[in-house]
């Protein structure tokens, strides 16, 4: 049973800024939808944390968004989706969209040689969530998984084109080049900001899959099929909430999202 009406906002969350890449894609596709975005900046990063802890954090935030009467939950964080997506689908009466399934579908459609690479945080790679979703499709595609833990730190610092990040990328991506993958899933919401570096290291022939656009398409399809598209003609209202009152969320938010990024509300955990 869906309790929230079509005029209710979409609820979206990430451990911090990265999910704003998904918010960007959703706003582009659905400019009339209202959106509440929660960045758990006080507890960032999720990537190095145990899966159970990430799951607890994710459910805490989703409970909060559901209490705010959102009509859909978008888990715009690969680590959180890896840890809590299945539980969330059973727990809530509203649709829950994750970044993982859309990314897998886009990769299967893009690969020509059937060798795909997945890069993500330690939590995402350790959970093998992408591998499980890929195997469930029964597509004849092999996947090599590679954690890239330092990438998030670079992006959070706003450092996306330095020699140092290129060097780190060369190390991380070497196994993918050796495995001759022709498609790489950016399995972390921060990585679209490193597209230039990753493409440089992988070469022009390799397709990079950002889950953001694929997820936005899924959000649209699900709202439509559930009769939940907002029919208002005015532009959507976008709220941004962060669990920490300090840090780069306010400063870098505009870079991740663009001009729609506005004032940040503070929701401290007690
Ligand atoms: N948002 C996280 C993800 O997509 C990356 C940042 C973090 O480690 O918290 O996995």
mmCIF file of C-alpha atoms and ligand atoms in Angstrom:
data_model
loop_
_atom_site.group_PDB
_atom_site.id
_atom_site.type_symbol
_atom_site.label_atom_id
_atom_site.label_comp_id
_atom_site.label_asym_id
_atom_site.label_seq_id
_atom_site.Cartn_x
_atom_site.Cartn_y
_atom_site.Cartn_z
ATOM 1 C CA UNK A 1 0.000 0.000 0.000
ATOM 2 C CA UNK A 2 1.376 3.402 -0.958
ATOM 3 C CA UNK A 3 0.469 5.986 1.660
ATOM 4 C CA UNK A 4 2.029 9.097 0.089
ATOM 5 C CA UNK A 5 0.270 10.781 -2.847
ATOM 6 C CA UNK A 6 1.820 11.780 -6.165
ATOM 7 C CA UNK A 7 2.475 15.325 -4.902
ATOM 8 C CA UNK A 8 4.716 13.922 -2.154
ATOM 9 C CA UNK A 9 8.478 14.293 -2.653
ATOM 10 C CA UNK A 10 10.930 11.620 -3.717
ATOM 11 C CA UNK A 11 13.247 10.708 -0.818
ATOM 12 C CA UNK A 12 16.887 10.122 -1.709
ATOM 13 C CA UNK A 13 19.983 9.585 0.391
ATOM 14 C CA UNK A 14 23.691 8.964 0.308
ATOM 15 C CA UNK A 15 26.500 8.924 2.833
ATOM 16 C CA UNK A 16 27.371 12.415 1.628
ATOM 17 C CA UNK A 17 27.708 14.340 -1.600
ATOM 18 C CA UNK A 18 28.042 11.549 -4.118
ATOM 19 C CA UNK A 19 24.338 10.814 -4.429
ATOM 20 C CA UNK A 20 23.869 14.333 -5.756
ATOM 21 C CA UNK A 21 25.025 12.897 -9.109
ATOM 22 C CA UNK A 22 21.876 10.750 -9.011
ATOM 23 C CA UNK A 23 19.795 13.739 -7.851
ATOM 24 C CA UNK A 24 21.118 15.700 -10.855
ATOM 25 C CA UNK A 25 19.966 13.000 -13.271
ATOM 26 C CA UNK A 26 16.536 12.727 -11.588
ATOM 27 C CA UNK A 27 16.002 16.513 -11.645
ATOM 28 C CA UNK A 28 16.962 16.621 -15.341
ATOM 29 C CA UNK A 29 14.506 13.873 -16.189
ATOM 30 C CA UNK A 30 11.712 14.866 -13.792
ATOM 31 C CA UNK A 31 11.876 18.644 -13.263
ATOM 32 C CA UNK A 32 8.412 18.812 -11.672
ATOM 33 C CA UNK A 33 9.142 16.321 -8.919
ATOM 34 C CA UNK A 34 9.836 17.525 -5.381
ATOM 35 C CA UNK A 35 12.896 15.962 -3.779
ATOM 36 C CA UNK A 36 14.257 15.530 -0.261
ATOM 37 C CA UNK A 37 17.949 14.607 -0.260
ATOM 38 C CA UNK A 38 19.700 13.421 2.897
ATOM 39 C CA UNK A 39 23.512 13.322 3.061
ATOM 40 C CA UNK A 40 24.821 11.475 6.105
ATOM 41 C CA UNK A 41 27.924 13.628 6.225
ATOM 42 C CA UNK A 42 28.458 13.109 9.975
ATOM 43 C CA UNK A 43 29.071 9.383 9.369
ATOM 44 C CA UNK A 44 30.772 9.517 5.944
ATOM 45 C CA UNK A 45 32.453 7.441 4.612
ATOM 46 C CA UNK A 46 30.349 4.288 4.570
ATOM 47 C CA UNK A 47 32.760 2.428 2.282
ATOM 48 C CA UNK A 48 35.257 1.203 4.928
ATOM 49 C CA UNK A 49 32.556 0.328 7.518
ATOM 50 C CA UNK A 50 31.214 -3.183 8.261
ATOM 51 C CA UNK A 51 28.154 -4.072 6.173
ATOM 52 C CA UNK A 52 25.899 -4.432 9.270
ATOM 53 C CA UNK A 53 26.731 -0.906 10.404
ATOM 54 C CA UNK A 54 26.070 0.563 6.946
ATOM 55 C CA UNK A 55 22.750 -1.304 6.916
ATOM 56 C CA UNK A 56 21.762 0.175 10.295
ATOM 57 C CA UNK A 57 22.637 3.700 9.144
ATOM 58 C CA UNK A 58 20.756 3.269 5.871
ATOM 59 C CA UNK A 59 17.582 2.004 7.576
ATOM 60 C CA UNK A 60 17.737 4.830 10.106
ATOM 61 C CA UNK A 61 17.758 7.385 7.276
ATOM 62 C CA UNK A 62 15.048 5.616 5.286
ATOM 63 C CA UNK A 63 12.814 5.493 8.412
ATOM 64 C CA UNK A 64 13.316 9.246 8.698
ATOM 65 C CA UNK A 65 12.425 9.865 5.032
ATOM 66 C CA UNK A 66 9.361 7.610 5.256
ATOM 67 C CA UNK A 67 8.231 9.516 8.380
ATOM 68 C CA UNK A 68 8.542 12.681 6.236
ATOM 69 C CA UNK A 69 5.993 11.032 3.874
ATOM 70 C CA UNK A 70 8.096 10.625 0.766
ATOM 71 C CA UNK A 71 6.462 8.585 -2.008
ATOM 72 C CA UNK A 72 9.582 6.697 -3.084
ATOM 73 C CA UNK A 73 13.012 5.921 -1.654
ATOM 74 C CA UNK A 74 16.087 6.153 -3.866
ATOM 75 C CA UNK A 75 19.180 4.585 -2.342
ATOM 76 C CA UNK A 76 21.709 6.841 -4.087
ATOM 77 C CA UNK A 77 24.688 5.168 -2.428
ATOM 78 C CA UNK A 78 26.187 1.929 -3.655
ATOM 79 C CA UNK A 79 27.521 0.947 -0.231
ATOM 80 C CA UNK A 80 24.095 1.490 1.385
ATOM 81 C CA UNK A 81 22.293 -0.269 -1.462
ATOM 82 C CA UNK A 82 24.663 -3.233 -1.159
ATOM 83 C CA UNK A 83 23.957 -3.480 2.570
ATOM 84 C CA UNK A 84 20.274 -2.602 2.924
ATOM 85 C CA UNK A 85 18.334 -2.690 -0.353
ATOM 86 C CA UNK A 86 16.722 -6.117 0.092
ATOM 87 C CA UNK A 87 15.661 -5.347 3.669
ATOM 88 C CA UNK A 88 14.287 -1.959 2.611
ATOM 89 C CA UNK A 89 12.119 -3.468 -0.123
ATOM 90 C CA UNK A 90 10.461 -5.724 2.493
ATOM 91 C CA UNK A 91 10.291 -3.049 5.200
ATOM 92 C CA UNK A 92 8.549 -0.164 3.421
ATOM 93 C CA UNK A 93 5.200 0.163 1.640
ATOM 94 C CA UNK A 94 6.578 2.577 -0.938
ATOM 95 C CA UNK A 95 8.811 1.756 -3.937
ATOM 96 C CA UNK A 96 12.545 1.500 -3.232
ATOM 97 C CA UNK A 97 14.998 2.070 -6.079
ATOM 98 C CA UNK A 98 18.682 1.180 -5.840
ATOM 99 C CA UNK A 99 21.586 2.185 -8.052
ATOM 100 C CA UNK A 100 22.763 -1.401 -8.553
ATOM 101 C CA UNK A 101 20.178 -3.019 -10.826
ATOM 102 C CA UNK A 102 20.062 -0.111 -13.330
ATOM 103 C CA UNK A 103 23.881 -0.123 -13.516
ATOM 104 C CA UNK A 104 23.993 -3.852 -14.263
ATOM 105 C CA UNK A 105 21.337 -3.566 -16.965
ATOM 106 C CA UNK A 106 23.211 -0.695 -18.638
ATOM 107 C CA UNK A 107 26.494 -2.643 -18.530
ATOM 108 C CA UNK A 108 24.975 -5.757 -20.087
ATOM 109 C CA UNK A 109 23.568 -3.598 -22.882
ATOM 110 C CA UNK A 110 26.908 -1.829 -23.443
ATOM 111 C CA UNK A 111 29.488 -4.623 -23.384
ATOM 112 C CA UNK A 112 30.637 -6.058 -26.684
ATOM 113 C CA UNK A 113 33.220 -8.598 -25.504
ATOM 114 C CA UNK A 114 31.177 -9.671 -22.412
ATOM 115 C CA UNK A 115 33.944 -8.658 -19.967
ATOM 116 C CA UNK A 116 32.802 -6.022 -17.497
ATOM 117 C CA UNK A 117 34.648 -4.308 -14.635
ATOM 118 C CA UNK A 118 33.059 -3.059 -11.432
ATOM 119 C CA UNK A 119 34.781 -0.444 -9.295
ATOM 120 C CA UNK A 120 33.443 0.655 -5.921
ATOM 121 C CA UNK A 121 34.142 1.106 -2.233
ATOM 122 C CA UNK A 122 35.431 -1.735 -0.070
ATOM 123 C CA UNK A 123 31.897 -2.260 1.359
ATOM 124 C CA UNK A 124 30.335 -2.541 -2.107
ATOM 125 C CA UNK A 125 32.994 -4.865 -3.495
ATOM 126 C CA UNK A 126 33.090 -7.051 -0.345
ATOM 127 C CA UNK A 127 29.311 -7.511 -0.482
ATOM 128 C CA UNK A 128 29.476 -8.820 -4.098
ATOM 129 C CA UNK A 129 26.095 -7.171 -4.570
ATOM 130 C CA UNK A 130 26.793 -6.355 -8.230
ATOM 131 C CA UNK A 131 28.006 -9.883 -8.934
ATOM 132 C CA UNK A 132 24.829 -11.358 -7.409
ATOM 133 C CA UNK A 133 22.560 -9.115 -9.486
ATOM 134 C CA UNK A 134 24.572 -9.916 -12.625
ATOM 135 C CA UNK A 135 24.383 -13.672 -11.961
ATOM 136 C CA UNK A 136 20.627 -13.462 -11.398
ATOM 137 C CA UNK A 137 20.210 -12.053 -14.917
ATOM 138 C CA UNK A 138 21.881 -15.188 -16.355
ATOM 139 C CA UNK A 139 23.602 -12.956 -18.915
ATOM 140 C CA UNK A 140 26.739 -14.526 -20.349
ATOM 141 C CA UNK A 141 28.972 -11.777 -18.945
ATOM 142 C CA UNK A 142 32.036 -12.070 -16.688
ATOM 143 C CA UNK A 143 32.782 -9.453 -14.045
ATOM 144 C CA UNK A 144 35.980 -8.402 -12.322
ATOM 145 C CA UNK A 145 35.487 -6.395 -9.104
ATOM 146 C CA UNK A 146 38.014 -3.843 -7.871
ATOM 147 C CA UNK A 147 37.818 -1.668 -4.740
ATOM 148 C CA UNK A 148 39.144 1.887 -5.167
ATOM 149 C CA UNK A 149 38.997 3.215 -1.583
ATOM 150 C CA UNK A 150 41.032 6.392 -2.098
ATOM 151 C CA UNK A 151 38.827 7.711 -4.903
ATOM 152 C CA UNK A 152 36.164 8.975 -2.466
ATOM 153 C CA UNK A 153 38.737 10.991 -0.511
ATOM 154 C CA UNK A 154 39.953 12.669 -3.692
ATOM 155 C CA UNK A 155 36.427 13.614 -4.741
ATOM 156 C CA UNK A 156 35.474 14.843 -1.262
ATOM 157 C CA UNK A 157 38.536 17.126 -1.409
ATOM 158 C CA UNK A 158 37.413 18.369 -4.817
ATOM 159 C CA UNK A 159 40.602 16.915 -6.361
ATOM 160 C CA UNK A 160 39.458 15.244 -9.577
ATOM 161 C CA UNK A 161 42.214 15.924 -12.109
ATOM 162 C CA UNK A 162 45.582 15.926 -10.291
ATOM 163 C CA UNK A 163 48.636 13.835 -11.229
ATOM 164 C CA UNK A 164 48.233 12.052 -7.925
ATOM 165 C CA UNK A 165 44.691 10.867 -8.682
ATOM 166 C CA UNK A 166 45.820 9.703 -12.156
ATOM 167 C CA UNK A 167 48.605 7.674 -10.525
ATOM 168 C CA UNK A 168 46.229 6.080 -8.019
ATOM 169 C CA UNK A 169 43.783 5.309 -10.856
ATOM 170 C CA UNK A 170 46.549 3.611 -12.857
ATOM 171 C CA UNK A 171 47.213 1.278 -9.916
ATOM 172 C CA UNK A 172 43.570 0.503 -9.205
ATOM 173 C CA UNK A 173 42.554 -0.013 -12.824
ATOM 174 C CA UNK A 174 45.501 -2.189 -13.901
ATOM 175 C CA UNK A 175 43.664 -5.485 -13.189
ATOM 176 C CA UNK A 176 40.702 -4.298 -15.294
ATOM 177 C CA UNK A 177 42.982 -3.431 -18.211
ATOM 178 C CA UNK A 178 44.713 -6.816 -17.901
ATOM 179 C CA UNK A 179 41.313 -8.547 -17.886
ATOM 180 C CA UNK A 180 40.495 -6.647 -21.127
ATOM 181 C CA UNK A 181 37.141 -5.359 -19.912
ATOM 182 C CA UNK A 182 35.377 -3.149 -22.455
ATOM 183 C CA UNK A 183 32.859 -1.717 -19.974
ATOM 184 C CA UNK A 184 33.361 -0.365 -16.451
ATOM 185 C CA UNK A 185 30.528 0.223 -13.980
ATOM 186 C CA UNK A 186 31.197 3.242 -11.774
ATOM 187 C CA UNK A 187 29.820 1.450 -8.707
ATOM 188 C CA UNK A 188 30.142 4.416 -6.370
ATOM 189 C CA UNK A 189 28.216 7.644 -6.495
ATOM 190 C CA UNK A 190 31.431 9.693 -6.291
ATOM 191 C CA UNK A 191 33.081 8.175 -9.339
ATOM 192 C CA UNK A 192 31.201 10.091 -12.067
ATOM 193 C CA UNK A 193 33.259 13.077 -10.897
ATOM 194 C CA UNK A 194 36.383 11.080 -11.859
ATOM 195 C CA UNK A 195 35.157 10.146 -15.337
ATOM 196 C CA UNK A 196 37.958 12.131 -16.995
ATOM 197 C CA UNK A 197 40.689 10.308 -15.079
ATOM 198 C CA UNK A 198 39.112 6.854 -15.366
ATOM 199 C CA UNK A 199 38.517 7.264 -19.128
ATOM 200 C CA UNK A 200 42.094 8.495 -19.590
ATOM 201 C CA UNK A 201 43.516 5.435 -17.855
ATOM 202 C CA UNK A 202 41.127 2.868 -19.376
ATOM 203 C CA UNK A 203 41.272 4.287 -22.931
ATOM 204 C CA UNK A 204 38.603 5.680 -25.222
ATOM 205 C CA UNK A 205 37.251 2.296 -26.327
ATOM 206 C CA UNK A 206 36.039 1.418 -22.844
ATOM 207 C CA UNK A 207 32.463 2.385 -21.974
ATOM 208 C CA UNK A 208 31.980 3.886 -18.515
ATOM 209 C CA UNK A 209 28.580 3.221 -16.937
ATOM 210 C CA UNK A 210 27.369 5.844 -14.495
ATOM 211 C CA UNK A 211 24.412 4.496 -12.562
ATOM 212 C CA UNK A 212 22.989 8.008 -12.213
ATOM 213 C CA UNK A 213 21.208 8.216 -15.582
ATOM 214 C CA UNK A 214 20.124 4.577 -15.504
ATOM 215 C CA UNK A 215 18.704 5.064 -12.003
ATOM 216 C CA UNK A 216 16.825 8.202 -13.024
ATOM 217 C CA UNK A 217 15.239 6.273 -15.888
ATOM 218 C CA UNK A 218 14.163 3.604 -13.418
ATOM 219 C CA UNK A 219 12.721 6.248 -11.056
ATOM 220 C CA UNK A 220 10.638 7.642 -13.932
ATOM 221 C CA UNK A 221 9.444 4.194 -15.058
ATOM 222 C CA UNK A 222 8.434 3.159 -11.532
ATOM 223 C CA UNK A 223 6.646 6.432 -10.692
ATOM 224 C CA UNK A 224 4.763 6.132 -13.959
ATOM 225 C CA UNK A 225 3.785 2.491 -13.513
ATOM 226 C CA UNK A 226 2.635 3.154 -9.932
ATOM 227 C CA UNK A 227 0.640 6.267 -10.911
ATOM 228 C CA UNK A 228 2.882 8.450 -8.744
ATOM 229 C CA UNK A 229 4.199 11.015 -11.235
ATOM 230 C CA UNK A 230 3.727 14.564 -9.975
ATOM 231 C CA UNK A 231 1.347 16.456 -12.274
ATOM 232 C CA UNK A 232 2.165 19.929 -10.922
ATOM 233 C CA UNK A 233 3.313 22.406 -13.573
ATOM 234 C CA UNK A 234 5.658 24.415 -11.376
ATOM 235 C CA UNK A 235 9.315 23.377 -10.966
ATOM 236 C CA UNK A 236 9.938 20.893 -8.180
ATOM 237 C CA UNK A 237 11.116 21.995 -4.736
ATOM 238 C CA UNK A 238 14.422 20.471 -3.635
ATOM 239 C CA UNK A 239 15.428 20.133 0.028
ATOM 240 C CA UNK A 240 18.913 19.186 1.138
ATOM 241 C CA UNK A 241 19.605 17.843 4.607
ATOM 242 C CA UNK A 242 22.993 16.921 6.073
ATOM 243 C CA UNK A 243 23.717 15.217 9.377
ATOM 244 C CA UNK A 244 26.831 17.307 9.972
ATOM 245 C CA UNK A 245 26.673 21.072 10.283
ATOM 246 C CA UNK A 246 30.173 21.491 8.910
ATOM 247 C CA UNK A 247 32.305 20.210 6.061
ATOM 248 C CA UNK A 248 32.259 20.303 2.303
ATOM 249 C CA UNK A 249 28.595 19.431 1.680
ATOM 250 C CA UNK A 250 27.526 23.055 1.361
ATOM 251 C CA UNK A 251 30.673 24.047 -0.538
ATOM 252 C CA UNK A 252 30.855 21.183 -3.034
ATOM 253 C CA UNK A 253 27.109 20.595 -3.354
ATOM 254 C CA UNK A 254 26.833 23.056 -6.199
ATOM 255 C CA UNK A 255 29.632 21.330 -8.074
ATOM 256 C CA UNK A 256 27.908 17.941 -7.789
ATOM 257 C CA UNK A 257 24.365 19.131 -8.427
ATOM 258 C CA UNK A 258 24.449 22.505 -10.141
ATOM 259 C CA UNK A 259 22.334 25.617 -9.622
ATOM 260 C CA UNK A 260 19.421 23.832 -7.924
ATOM 261 C CA UNK A 261 21.603 23.280 -4.878
ATOM 262 C CA UNK A 262 20.252 25.524 -2.132
ATOM 263 C CA UNK A 263 20.435 25.998 1.607
ATOM 264 C CA UNK A 264 21.383 22.919 3.619
ATOM 265 C CA UNK A 265 19.256 21.936 6.626
ATOM 266 C CA UNK A 266 21.018 20.296 9.535
ATOM 267 C CA UNK A 267 19.785 17.045 11.066
ATOM 268 C CA UNK A 268 22.184 16.040 13.844
ATOM 269 C CA UNK A 269 22.021 12.465 15.133
ATOM 270 C CA UNK A 270 21.380 12.500 18.881
HETATM 271 N N1 LIG B 1 28.361 6.986 -1.472
HETATM 272 C C1 LIG B 1 29.289 5.901 -1.275
HETATM 273 C C2 LIG B 1 29.021 4.826 -2.327
HETATM 274 O O1 LIG B 1 28.383 5.076 -3.339
HETATM 275 C C3 LIG B 1 30.724 6.354 -1.378
HETATM 276 C C4 LIG B 1 31.164 7.218 -0.230
HETATM 277 C C5 LIG B 1 31.319 6.460 1.065
HETATM 278 O O2 LIG B 1 32.200 5.586 1.188
HETATM 279 O O3 LIG B 1 30.535 6.731 1.947
HETATM 280 O O4 LIG B 1 29.457 3.720 -2.146
#
